[in-house]
XYZ file of C-alpha atoms in Angstrom:
716
model
C 0.005 0.037 0.035
C 1.038 3.580 -0.612
C 0.488 6.234 2.027
C -0.358 9.827 0.949
C -1.546 13.004 2.737
C -4.792 14.332 1.464
C -6.067 17.521 3.028
C -4.063 16.709 6.102
C -5.286 12.987 6.437
C -3.340 10.086 5.894
C -4.710 7.731 3.276
C -3.539 4.209 2.325
C -4.137 3.299 -1.328
C -3.170 0.590 -3.553
C -0.001 1.300 -5.891
C -1.043 2.430 -9.225
C -4.157 4.284 -7.909
C -4.939 7.768 -8.806
C -5.462 10.684 -6.644
C -9.126 10.532 -7.277
C -9.349 6.984 -5.939
C -7.690 7.936 -2.738
C -10.118 10.878 -2.336
C -12.970 8.532 -2.920
C -11.608 6.332 -0.101
C -11.205 9.101 2.128
C -14.615 10.502 1.521
C -13.373 13.679 -0.027
C -15.017 15.013 -3.040
C -13.303 16.452 -5.908
C -15.364 18.033 -8.677
C -15.284 16.215 -12.054
C -17.209 15.689 -15.261
C -15.104 13.160 -17.478
C -14.108 10.818 -14.587
C -16.568 7.822 -14.101
C -15.543 4.922 -11.930
C -16.688 2.275 -14.511
C -15.015 3.895 -17.302
C -11.367 4.416 -18.355
C -9.583 7.678 -17.576
C -9.651 10.439 -20.164
C -8.585 13.477 -18.116
C -9.980 15.837 -20.705
C -12.396 18.085 -18.547
C -9.759 19.156 -16.134
C -12.378 20.016 -13.480
C -10.497 17.740 -10.997
C -7.331 19.837 -10.821
C -5.776 19.668 -7.383
C -2.675 21.095 -5.797
C 0.148 18.609 -5.499
C 3.136 19.558 -3.370
C 6.281 20.254 -5.481
C 4.337 20.070 -8.642
C 4.749 23.127 -10.845
C 1.052 23.379 -11.719
C -2.223 22.026 -10.569
C -2.649 18.301 -11.529
C -5.765 16.301 -12.595
C -6.666 14.070 -9.736
C -8.299 11.396 -12.165
C -4.891 11.007 -13.946
C -2.126 11.568 -11.412
C -0.866 8.295 -9.864
C -0.303 8.228 -6.195
C 3.292 8.102 -4.898
C 4.708 7.386 -1.294
C 4.605 10.473 0.698
C 2.610 12.564 -1.816
C 0.962 15.602 -0.231
C -2.389 16.728 -1.910
C -4.425 19.565 -1.307
C -7.954 19.667 -2.912
C -9.167 22.742 -1.169
C -6.120 25.156 -1.398
C -6.348 28.594 -3.043
C -4.271 27.255 -5.898
C -6.642 24.196 -6.379
C -9.893 26.318 -5.991
C -8.681 28.942 -8.662
C -7.724 26.214 -11.089
C -11.099 24.707 -10.802
C -12.797 28.055 -11.077
C -10.813 28.735 -14.210
C -11.811 25.450 -15.828
C -15.455 26.176 -14.904
C -15.220 29.552 -16.706
C -13.878 27.947 -19.968
C -16.452 25.250 -19.780
C -19.323 27.916 -19.563
C -17.883 30.043 -22.305
C -19.661 28.158 -25.073
C -22.458 26.551 -22.948
C -25.902 27.890 -23.997
C -26.833 28.550 -20.283
C -30.508 27.401 -21.087
C -31.226 25.723 -17.726
C -34.865 26.769 -17.581
C -35.749 24.647 -20.654
C -33.191 21.879 -20.215
C -34.600 18.252 -19.417
C -31.316 17.821 -17.199
C -32.266 20.826 -15.121
C -32.240 19.787 -11.507
C -29.874 16.753 -12.041
C -27.229 18.275 -13.930
C -23.562 18.065 -12.737
C -22.554 21.124 -14.703
C -25.295 23.152 -13.222
C -24.620 21.835 -9.542
C -20.674 22.598 -9.928
C -21.349 26.022 -11.480
C -22.928 27.074 -8.286
C -19.836 26.219 -6.319
C -17.020 27.092 -8.871
C -18.696 29.352 -11.455
C -18.624 33.215 -11.568
C -21.575 35.391 -11.202
C -20.781 37.074 -14.462
C -19.109 35.955 -17.792
C -16.215 37.830 -19.200
C -16.957 36.187 -22.732
C -18.878 38.440 -24.842
C -18.359 36.865 -28.393
C -20.937 34.621 -30.141
C -21.289 31.188 -28.681
C -20.786 28.195 -30.879
C -23.810 26.341 -32.178
C -23.742 22.578 -32.807
C -26.438 21.137 -35.164
C -28.857 18.525 -33.592
C -28.521 14.857 -34.678
C -31.206 12.154 -35.100
C -29.817 8.976 -33.688
C -32.816 6.781 -33.157
C -36.000 6.654 -31.082
C -34.452 6.369 -27.643
C -31.816 9.115 -27.374
C -32.367 12.776 -28.051
C -29.310 14.794 -29.369
C -31.245 17.853 -30.019
C -29.161 20.320 -27.945
C -25.571 19.195 -28.579
C -24.373 22.775 -28.072
C -24.483 21.855 -24.385
C -21.860 19.051 -24.867
C -18.728 19.583 -22.851
C -16.699 16.856 -24.734
C -16.253 14.792 -21.541
C -16.338 11.628 -23.981
C -18.261 9.458 -21.192
C -20.671 8.450 -23.915
C -17.831 7.456 -26.321
C -16.122 5.490 -23.714
C -19.259 3.881 -22.604
C -19.946 2.611 -26.039
C -16.455 1.213 -26.426
C -15.759 -0.271 -23.065
C -19.267 -1.284 -21.702
C -21.498 -1.605 -24.587
C -18.833 -2.899 -26.769
C -19.791 -0.862 -29.864
C -18.209 2.533 -30.472
C -21.349 4.113 -31.985
C -20.495 7.677 -30.932
C -17.093 9.576 -31.485
C -15.587 12.959 -31.560
C -14.923 14.529 -34.877
C -12.919 17.651 -35.904
C -10.676 19.597 -33.453
C -10.801 22.660 -31.163
C -14.025 24.493 -31.034
C -15.334 22.556 -34.052
C -15.277 19.334 -32.103
C -18.456 17.431 -32.164
C -19.845 14.103 -30.584
C -21.635 12.443 -33.313
C -22.410 9.099 -34.972
C -20.725 8.551 -38.279
C -22.288 8.502 -41.729
C -25.535 9.374 -40.079
C -26.070 6.071 -38.349
C -28.508 5.658 -35.406
C -27.382 4.421 -31.916
C -28.551 0.872 -31.845
C -26.873 -0.774 -28.741
C -29.123 -2.548 -26.289
C -27.683 -0.503 -23.515
C -27.602 2.811 -25.170
C -29.795 4.594 -22.404
C -27.015 4.378 -20.024
C -25.434 7.176 -22.224
C -28.336 9.418 -20.797
C -27.473 8.822 -17.279
C -23.661 9.295 -17.524
C -23.905 12.466 -19.689
C -22.939 15.197 -17.026
C -24.890 17.896 -18.919
C -28.191 18.114 -20.989
C -26.712 17.144 -24.320
C -28.035 13.523 -24.329
C -31.587 13.061 -22.974
C -34.167 10.533 -23.121
C -36.454 10.986 -26.256
C -39.562 9.270 -24.819
C -39.279 11.262 -21.556
C -38.285 14.771 -23.123
C -40.390 17.553 -22.120
C -42.801 15.497 -20.066
C -42.045 16.370 -16.558
C -39.407 18.190 -14.366
C -37.167 16.192 -12.302
C -38.142 17.753 -9.002
C -41.789 16.877 -9.687
C -41.031 13.253 -9.719
C -41.417 10.766 -6.756
C -38.516 8.146 -6.873
C -39.416 4.630 -5.805
C -37.188 1.520 -5.860
C -38.361 -1.607 -7.931
C -36.910 -4.666 -9.831
C -36.960 -5.294 -13.509
C -39.834 -7.538 -14.735
C -38.008 -8.499 -17.895
C -34.828 -10.680 -18.263
C -33.230 -12.779 -15.432
C -30.756 -10.202 -14.252
C -33.156 -8.745 -11.677
C -31.780 -5.264 -12.412
C -32.467 -2.846 -9.564
C -34.401 0.164 -10.683
C -35.707 3.617 -9.573
C -39.139 4.340 -10.924
C -40.077 7.924 -11.150
C -43.661 8.711 -10.909
C -45.703 11.924 -11.328
C -49.461 12.031 -10.717
C -49.719 8.356 -10.340
C -48.207 7.724 -13.749
C -44.795 6.229 -14.454
C -42.598 8.925 -16.329
C -39.201 7.557 -16.276
C -37.195 4.450 -15.117
C -33.521 4.701 -14.235
C -30.900 2.355 -12.593
C -30.409 1.897 -8.904
C -26.933 0.920 -8.166
C -26.409 -2.631 -7.022
C -22.822 -3.764 -7.592
C -23.671 -7.440 -7.095
C -26.492 -7.447 -9.662
C -26.566 -4.598 -12.319
C -23.792 -2.495 -11.006
C -24.978 0.990 -12.306
C -26.395 -0.029 -15.598
C -29.790 -1.324 -16.887
C -30.769 -2.492 -20.285
C -32.978 -0.325 -22.690
C -36.039 -2.623 -22.328
C -35.988 -1.971 -18.545
C -35.532 1.759 -19.138
C -38.227 2.365 -21.959
C -40.655 -0.522 -21.438
C -42.783 1.815 -19.060
C -44.349 3.523 -21.997
C -46.595 0.385 -22.526
C -48.050 0.937 -19.128
C -49.487 4.361 -20.136
C -50.545 3.141 -23.521
C -54.134 2.626 -25.010
C -53.687 -1.191 -24.995
C -54.178 -1.147 -21.261
C -57.266 -3.113 -19.975
C -58.928 -1.087 -17.214
C -62.072 -2.864 -16.342
C -63.265 -6.618 -16.440
C -64.919 -7.777 -19.752
C -67.053 -10.741 -20.709
C -67.688 -12.010 -24.372
C -71.268 -12.174 -24.745
C -72.824 -13.126 -28.183
C -69.479 -12.571 -29.817
C -69.062 -9.013 -28.450
C -67.008 -7.731 -25.497
C -69.013 -6.028 -22.788
C -67.422 -4.227 -19.711
C -68.751 -5.637 -16.371
C -67.790 -4.974 -12.742
C -65.450 -7.296 -10.814
C -68.053 -9.113 -8.876
C -69.907 -10.191 -12.051
C -66.769 -11.320 -13.784
C -65.300 -13.257 -10.854
C -68.652 -15.033 -10.161
C -68.902 -15.960 -13.792
C -65.397 -17.489 -13.769
C -65.971 -19.145 -10.356
C -69.294 -20.697 -11.478
C -67.698 -21.747 -14.875
C -64.922 -23.542 -13.129
C -67.252 -25.235 -10.730
C -69.574 -26.294 -13.653
C -66.610 -27.582 -15.788
C -65.177 -29.540 -12.771
C -68.592 -31.209 -12.209
C -69.184 -31.983 -15.926
C -65.531 -32.887 -17.027
C -63.609 -33.421 -13.874
C -60.775 -31.256 -12.234
C -58.200 -32.558 -14.773
C -60.051 -30.556 -17.504
C -58.899 -27.238 -15.873
C -55.334 -25.843 -16.307
C -53.335 -22.881 -15.889
C -50.679 -21.377 -18.023
C -48.470 -18.757 -16.082
C -46.113 -16.373 -17.329
C -42.476 -16.751 -15.838
C -42.616 -12.816 -15.622
C -45.248 -13.221 -12.824
C -44.306 -12.620 -9.249
C -43.576 -15.302 -6.709
C -46.794 -14.307 -4.959
C -48.983 -14.714 -8.001
C -47.529 -17.734 -9.029
C -47.853 -19.312 -5.455
C -51.518 -18.451 -5.370
C -52.251 -19.605 -8.984
C -50.619 -22.966 -7.965
C -52.794 -23.116 -4.807
C -55.984 -22.296 -6.961
C -55.502 -24.950 -9.678
C -54.445 -27.528 -6.959
C -57.290 -26.560 -4.667
C -59.746 -27.477 -7.448
C -58.106 -30.780 -7.674
C -55.998 -30.367 -10.929
C -52.235 -30.717 -11.391
C -52.265 -28.675 -14.729
C -50.061 -25.721 -14.141
C -47.003 -24.815 -16.056
C -44.882 -21.650 -16.728
C -42.615 -23.250 -19.444
C -44.576 -21.682 -22.365
C -41.668 -21.908 -24.985
C -40.223 -25.216 -23.878
C -40.220 -28.374 -26.044
C -38.609 -30.844 -23.606
C -40.454 -31.180 -20.226
C -38.200 -33.693 -18.711
C -35.598 -33.372 -16.051
C -33.574 -30.596 -17.683
C -36.190 -27.985 -16.906
C -37.540 -28.803 -13.480
C -40.236 -31.302 -13.998
C -38.669 -34.189 -12.092
C -41.916 -35.654 -10.630
C -40.255 -36.671 -7.326
C -37.856 -33.684 -6.600
C -38.422 -30.668 -8.819
C -34.993 -29.278 -9.516
C -34.716 -25.522 -9.832
C -32.526 -24.681 -12.735
C -30.343 -21.558 -12.238
C -27.195 -19.716 -13.409
C -24.777 -22.058 -11.625
C -22.712 -19.115 -10.221
C -23.227 -15.612 -9.107
C -23.973 -12.756 -11.572
C -21.018 -10.784 -10.181
C -18.637 -13.752 -10.968
C -19.477 -13.348 -14.605
C -17.092 -10.434 -14.740
C -14.025 -12.471 -13.590
C -14.531 -15.635 -15.654
C -11.461 -16.757 -17.554
C -13.301 -19.289 -19.702
C -16.882 -19.318 -20.951
C -18.941 -21.806 -23.183
C -22.291 -20.379 -24.123
C -24.697 -22.780 -25.723
C -27.794 -21.816 -27.699
C -27.961 -18.075 -26.965
C -27.721 -14.759 -28.644
C -26.166 -13.696 -25.470
C -26.068 -9.861 -26.257
C -29.728 -9.469 -26.970
C -31.121 -12.258 -24.614
C -29.278 -11.037 -21.469
C -27.735 -7.526 -22.175
C -26.354 -7.146 -18.626
C -24.910 -10.772 -18.519
C -23.095 -9.976 -21.821
C -21.761 -6.787 -20.546
C -20.270 -8.564 -17.443
C -18.668 -11.293 -19.727
C -17.420 -8.536 -21.996
C -15.644 -7.170 -18.829
C -14.008 -10.593 -18.412
C -12.705 -10.728 -22.019
C -11.195 -7.355 -21.645
C -9.309 -8.835 -18.705
C -8.119 -11.741 -20.912
C -10.981 -14.187 -20.708
C -11.973 -16.378 -23.557
C -15.610 -16.779 -24.851
C -16.536 -19.861 -26.774
C -19.869 -20.635 -28.219
C -22.039 -23.402 -29.855
C -24.807 -21.763 -31.853
C -26.733 -22.071 -35.050
C -24.990 -19.098 -36.400
C -22.411 -16.555 -35.589
C -23.831 -13.746 -33.564
C -22.323 -10.255 -33.010
C -21.865 -10.142 -29.287
C -19.687 -6.884 -29.442
C -16.765 -8.801 -27.908
C -14.096 -11.056 -29.230
C -15.321 -14.635 -29.246
C -12.496 -17.058 -29.289
C -14.191 -19.945 -30.953
C -17.794 -20.622 -32.392
C -19.005 -24.129 -33.334
C -21.848 -23.340 -35.831
C -24.397 -26.256 -36.041
C -28.077 -26.368 -36.797
C -30.003 -26.460 -33.701
C -31.381 -29.906 -34.426
C -27.823 -31.435 -33.917
C -26.608 -29.154 -31.028
C -26.421 -32.313 -28.761
C -23.891 -33.973 -31.240
C -22.008 -30.677 -31.434
C -21.719 -30.385 -27.828
C -20.701 -34.129 -27.626
C -17.897 -33.299 -30.031
C -16.615 -30.747 -27.714
C -16.810 -33.323 -25.131
C -14.874 -35.831 -27.110
C -12.206 -33.246 -27.769
C -11.826 -32.680 -24.041
C -11.605 -36.316 -23.457
C -8.853 -36.707 -26.102
C -6.928 -33.768 -24.673
C -7.107 -35.213 -21.279
C -6.397 -38.713 -22.521
C -9.525 -40.162 -21.090
C -12.401 -42.132 -22.653
C -15.347 -40.161 -24.029
C -18.873 -41.244 -23.264
C -19.904 -40.379 -26.747
C -18.281 -41.965 -29.870
C -18.530 -38.993 -32.175
C -15.754 -37.464 -34.513
C -13.904 -34.236 -33.360
C -12.912 -31.451 -35.614
C -10.924 -28.132 -35.596
C -13.593 -26.093 -33.897
C -14.431 -28.632 -31.118
C -10.737 -29.212 -30.501
C -10.179 -25.409 -29.972
C -13.069 -24.941 -27.663
C -11.748 -27.930 -25.614
C -8.262 -26.467 -25.313
C -9.823 -23.092 -24.228
C -11.920 -24.750 -21.673
C -9.182 -26.781 -20.163
C -7.090 -23.433 -19.635
C -7.678 -20.789 -17.046
C -9.191 -21.277 -13.646
C -12.726 -19.622 -13.409
C -15.076 -21.194 -15.814
C -18.719 -21.568 -16.794
C -20.819 -23.472 -19.200
C -23.841 -21.402 -19.790
C -27.001 -22.726 -21.501
C -29.081 -20.092 -23.060
C -32.786 -19.635 -23.908
C -32.715 -21.680 -27.152
C -30.883 -24.492 -25.201
C -33.463 -24.474 -22.481
C -36.277 -24.560 -25.086
C -34.507 -27.229 -27.268
C -36.488 -30.473 -27.967
C -33.601 -32.347 -26.284
C -32.780 -29.874 -23.695
C -32.198 -32.743 -20.990
C -29.507 -34.114 -23.377
C -27.828 -30.635 -23.731
C -27.693 -30.355 -19.997
C -26.329 -34.032 -19.514
C -23.528 -33.247 -21.899
C -22.808 -29.912 -20.476
C -22.657 -31.434 -16.986
C -20.020 -33.842 -18.210
C -17.943 -31.020 -19.712
C -18.254 -29.121 -16.444
C -17.111 -32.156 -14.452
C -14.056 -32.522 -16.647
C -12.955 -28.858 -16.841
C -13.941 -27.567 -13.453
C -16.485 -25.186 -14.913
C -19.976 -24.320 -13.402
C -22.827 -25.294 -15.348
C -26.004 -23.427 -15.427
C -28.925 -21.807 -17.382
C -28.879 -18.104 -18.228
C -32.790 -18.388 -17.600
C -35.183 -16.526 -19.869
C -37.373 -14.375 -17.735
C -37.536 -12.214 -14.583
C -38.903 -15.084 -12.443
C -37.918 -18.243 -14.333
C -36.099 -19.546 -11.129
C -38.931 -18.409 -8.841
C -41.567 -20.170 -10.918
C -39.717 -23.446 -10.566
C -39.073 -22.681 -6.814
C -42.777 -22.140 -5.884
C -43.853 -25.049 -7.986
C -45.621 -23.542 -11.092
C -45.077 -26.955 -12.741
C -47.372 -29.971 -13.320
C -47.900 -32.470 -10.720
C -47.441 -36.332 -11.214
C -50.802 -36.433 -13.066
C -50.734 -33.006 -14.534
C -50.368 -31.820 -18.114
C -47.443 -29.793 -19.111
C -47.504 -26.458 -21.020
C -47.146 -28.172 -24.396
C -49.842 -30.638 -23.626
C -52.251 -27.914 -22.525
C -51.544 -25.808 -25.462
C -52.267 -28.776 -27.748
C -55.906 -28.816 -26.659
C -58.007 -31.123 -24.416
C -58.760 -28.822 -21.639
C -62.171 -27.235 -21.081
C -61.250 -24.449 -18.922
C -57.890 -22.586 -19.493
C -56.598 -19.803 -17.211
C -53.879 -17.687 -18.764
C -51.929 -15.659 -16.084
C -50.251 -12.529 -17.639
C -49.313 -14.277 -20.976
C -50.288 -14.485 -24.583
C -49.812 -17.829 -26.132
C -49.908 -16.401 -29.615
C -46.603 -14.649 -28.982
C -45.320 -16.566 -25.787
C -45.402 -20.020 -26.962
C -44.500 -22.025 -30.044
C -47.732 -23.846 -30.323
C -49.806 -20.800 -30.594
C -53.510 -20.703 -29.697
C -55.077 -23.411 -31.896
C -55.299 -25.669 -29.097
C -57.356 -23.414 -26.921
C -60.115 -23.104 -29.369
C -61.728 -26.183 -28.027
C -62.009 -24.931 -24.585
C -65.386 -23.990 -23.104
C -63.975 -21.120 -21.096
C -60.616 -19.207 -21.432
C -59.883 -16.462 -18.779
C -57.156 -14.009 -19.588
C -55.568 -12.360 -16.590
C -53.542 -9.517 -18.148
C -52.760 -5.775 -17.781
C -53.552 -5.504 -21.666
C -56.339 -6.072 -23.920
C -54.656 -9.534 -24.715
C -55.924 -12.842 -25.936
C -59.278 -11.334 -27.092
C -59.463 -13.891 -30.102
C -59.514 -16.968 -27.780
C -60.691 -15.516 -24.335
C -64.171 -15.562 -22.970
C -63.296 -13.368 -19.844
C -60.660 -10.431 -19.605
C -59.557 -9.763 -15.982
C -57.293 -6.569 -15.697
C -54.410 -7.280 -13.402
C -51.647 -4.825 -12.271
C -48.457 -4.636 -14.142
C -45.135 -4.677 -12.047
C -45.428 -1.023 -11.261
C -48.872 -1.247 -9.718
C -48.353 -4.265 -7.476
C -46.068 -5.502 -4.808
C -44.307 -8.676 -5.544
C -41.073 -10.587 -5.585
C -38.842 -11.902 -8.271
C -36.024 -14.432 -8.143
C -33.202 -13.624 -10.529
C -30.913 -16.213 -12.341
C -28.589 -16.503 -9.416
C -31.460 -17.426 -7.004
C -31.589 -13.967 -5.286
C -35.146 -13.324 -4.202
C -35.827 -9.440 -4.437
C -39.033 -7.813 -3.384
C -40.708 -4.576 -4.535
C -43.770 -2.384 -3.828
C -46.273 -0.770 -6.050
C -44.949 2.548 -7.180
C -48.063 3.943 -8.860
C -51.851 3.438 -8.190
C -53.555 0.713 -10.329
C -55.139 2.220 -13.372
C -58.862 2.242 -13.754
C -60.412 -0.910 -12.141
C -57.129 -2.786 -12.423
C -56.312 -4.972 -9.538
C -53.168 -6.807 -8.331
C -53.192 -10.407 -9.744
C -52.567 -12.035 -6.256
C -55.688 -10.186 -5.094
C -57.816 -11.420 -7.859
C -56.547 -14.992 -7.350
C -57.177 -14.634 -3.426
C -60.769 -13.574 -4.157
C -61.380 -16.197 -6.656
C -60.018 -18.788 -4.244
C -62.596 -17.617 -1.697
C -65.454 -17.735 -4.090
C -64.673 -21.310 -4.913
C -64.458 -21.896 -1.102
C -60.922 -23.147 -1.321
C -58.864 -23.328 1.926
C -55.794 -21.183 2.414
C -56.869 -17.845 0.675
C -57.023 -15.687 3.603
C -53.799 -13.486 2.885
C -54.291 -9.641 3.801
C -51.152 -8.627 1.863
C -48.648 -9.742 -0.705
C -46.155 -9.987 2.236
C -48.350 -12.556 3.893
C -48.261 -14.596 0.703
C -44.477 -14.516 0.603
C -44.191 -15.254 4.221
C -46.206 -18.396 3.563
C -44.042 -19.408 0.638
C -40.861 -18.896 2.599
C -42.306 -20.990 5.607
C -43.087 -23.718 3.233
C -39.376 -23.923 2.109
C -38.093 -23.678 5.785
C -37.270 -19.977 5.683
C -39.606 -18.623 8.227
C -38.463 -15.135 9.571
C -36.363 -14.386 6.574
C -36.910 -11.305 4.520
C -36.012 -10.135 1.002
C -33.398 -9.814 -0.463
C -32.650 -13.243 0.123
C -30.463 -15.810 -1.568
C -32.106 -19.156 -1.952
C -30.268 -21.882 -0.107
C -27.928 -24.019 -2.245
C -30.043 -27.035 -1.442
C -32.934 -25.428 -3.423
C -30.911 -24.845 -6.561
C -29.753 -27.870 -8.649
C -28.463 -28.176 -12.262
C -27.646 -31.760 -12.133
C -29.386 -34.465 -14.220
C -29.274 -38.229 -14.337
C -30.745 -38.113 -17.847
C -28.679 -40.009 -20.457
C -27.859 -37.788 -23.519
C -29.641 -38.781 -26.782
C -27.573 -37.755 -29.765
C -30.234 -38.216 -32.293
C -30.921 -35.298 -34.448
C -34.226 -33.530 -34.027
C -36.313 -31.484 -36.343
C -37.697 -27.945 -35.628
C -36.359 -24.714 -34.126
C -36.231 -23.771 -30.521
C -38.966 -21.145 -29.701
C -37.115 -17.866 -29.130
C -38.381 -14.185 -28.526
C -36.349 -11.469 -29.803
C -35.092 -8.754 -27.480
C -38.110 -6.579 -27.695
C -40.764 -9.431 -28.025
C -39.873 -11.070 -24.665
C -43.163 -10.230 -22.859
C -46.412 -8.284 -23.168
C -44.907 -5.061 -21.911
C -41.884 -4.658 -24.201
C -44.238 -5.676 -27.058
C -46.400 -2.624 -26.495
C -43.563 0.040 -25.685
C -43.792 2.252 -28.747
C -40.228 3.546 -28.724
C -38.794 0.226 -28.379
C -40.685 -1.124 -31.324
C -39.063 1.613 -33.404
C -35.455 0.380 -32.763
C -33.393 -1.348 -35.140
C -33.639 -4.572 -33.171
C -37.449 -4.529 -33.088
C -37.608 -3.620 -37.021
C -35.255 -6.570 -37.747
C -37.480 -8.895 -35.724
C -40.656 -7.833 -37.396
C -39.148 -8.147 -40.902
C -37.994 -11.695 -39.997
C -41.521 -12.508 -38.968
C -43.042 -10.889 -42.108
């Protein structure tokens, strides 16, 4: 450790650290614009100039390494005058349009100008004007005259997002931050550039001019989309969600969120919202009150149970539903005497690989912590477009690659993951099991042991094998397409053998916000129950659709539901109107309390941040009332917290509160299935980045992005 003196205090700091790092450790604030703890050092704003003893001039704290015995003064006259001079230069060309700036109230330049700016400018010439740019539907670059050229956005693209979409052209006062050749900003993490911009040059296009920051209430929440469980701050005005920004959690999402977490809120305020219960009568939809709708559903379920038996009733649940909703959904179905409940809407293999072991359901998870992805030295990704399926996981693995890690892939085609991929074994999805077995055979040959599978090896499998046998911290990660594969159990079996031979953890990236939680609470068919594939194939007389749309969320579609006598859709949106008989408006994630379990098994709870729209009600309350109308036992919960407490008690976790890491005994990726290397027909069901769930599908700005347009063209 190196000892320095900072404003009269002794500070021990690691060799190679900068003065800024020492100041952070000591709790001393040094003004800055271009420095960001997650980005490389640029030292181009000069706002962090400090007085270093024996240095002939003030030195930038962000770019001056500490040395033994160094004496630093951050508040001396020399330092303060230097910082004031820098501020004067920064404000020379700044438009000073705070009253109309969207960043007003949360602008670093505005804040520091109060402390370091002069009351009057000596600059009397014309200010420079920078022409606005159109870079897509998410980021506004309308007022680039405000830009102070800190290059945070440029470095973010290069270092975190992996794509240098913005850069600085020209020199001197002609310098501009822009895309090149008129391109748009298309990164799935692009919204983070808005957060890190210290002025109002980059702002949110959907949020622009809709509210002032001081008018907004700030409330904590958790992302309802992919399995990262990103922590969010949801900003609300007049009971309406106006903006979503990240809440820093170093172990989960660091200080970043994906664009679908940031901009999907638009759907919550859209015209597709369902605000009152509806019944289909004579082929026409009619609005009714809750009592009428729920009695209709309860009586219909009783009648169908009497006429066709409880086994004719089934529930298809979304893995984006909360732990509380899924627990009560399971209690409702099983209380009626049916075992037909499933959340695996896109799956094709309903065996051991995905948690349907009849005797001891296995909860499939990431196999390691999310934070550890940043330090992996070797990774094998199977069946995933990693960058689009899991943007924040990809960002962490990108960090690992920057530190020398190697990424390998088995996929149906080469994807652009915005990071160097050491080796890719390209194979049609129907022969992924054989392709993975070839990697296993190459590993066996390298180690001089017998392979369990007699398959030929080739250059790519040998290269992947050599990569996985090197390094120390390793992971084999099965993606969404691998989980939805027709031979998913076989893929897991081969991956398990590879993990054992190379010392790698083996796990699933897991598709949705609560895929792990859905398995944990038992949103799975019982011994005599039908799985999602069987229910969607037809044969049920009553089908309950909890927060999902089979037309988009399953490979089977809705054809099998046409024969049902009653289909009830629980959704925040006007969904399933072509097959449903009843529409019940349930609250989306912003209007209900609940809990999600992310890919690493971390249970995180959140509260409602806005009042339910119209006659919308939280799904857990709707299920509770329905259970009471059906006279089922165990539906006496007063709050969502009561439901969660009951779930925790059932798993021997009485007295625990969220956030809570599920015990290791509850998480299990092992399988005893013997791998079947037969080729299989058909493609795994996959949702593109902005088609994952009903909320992102209805977010207008997300549907205008390049990723969404590409997906729409592929379907056309």
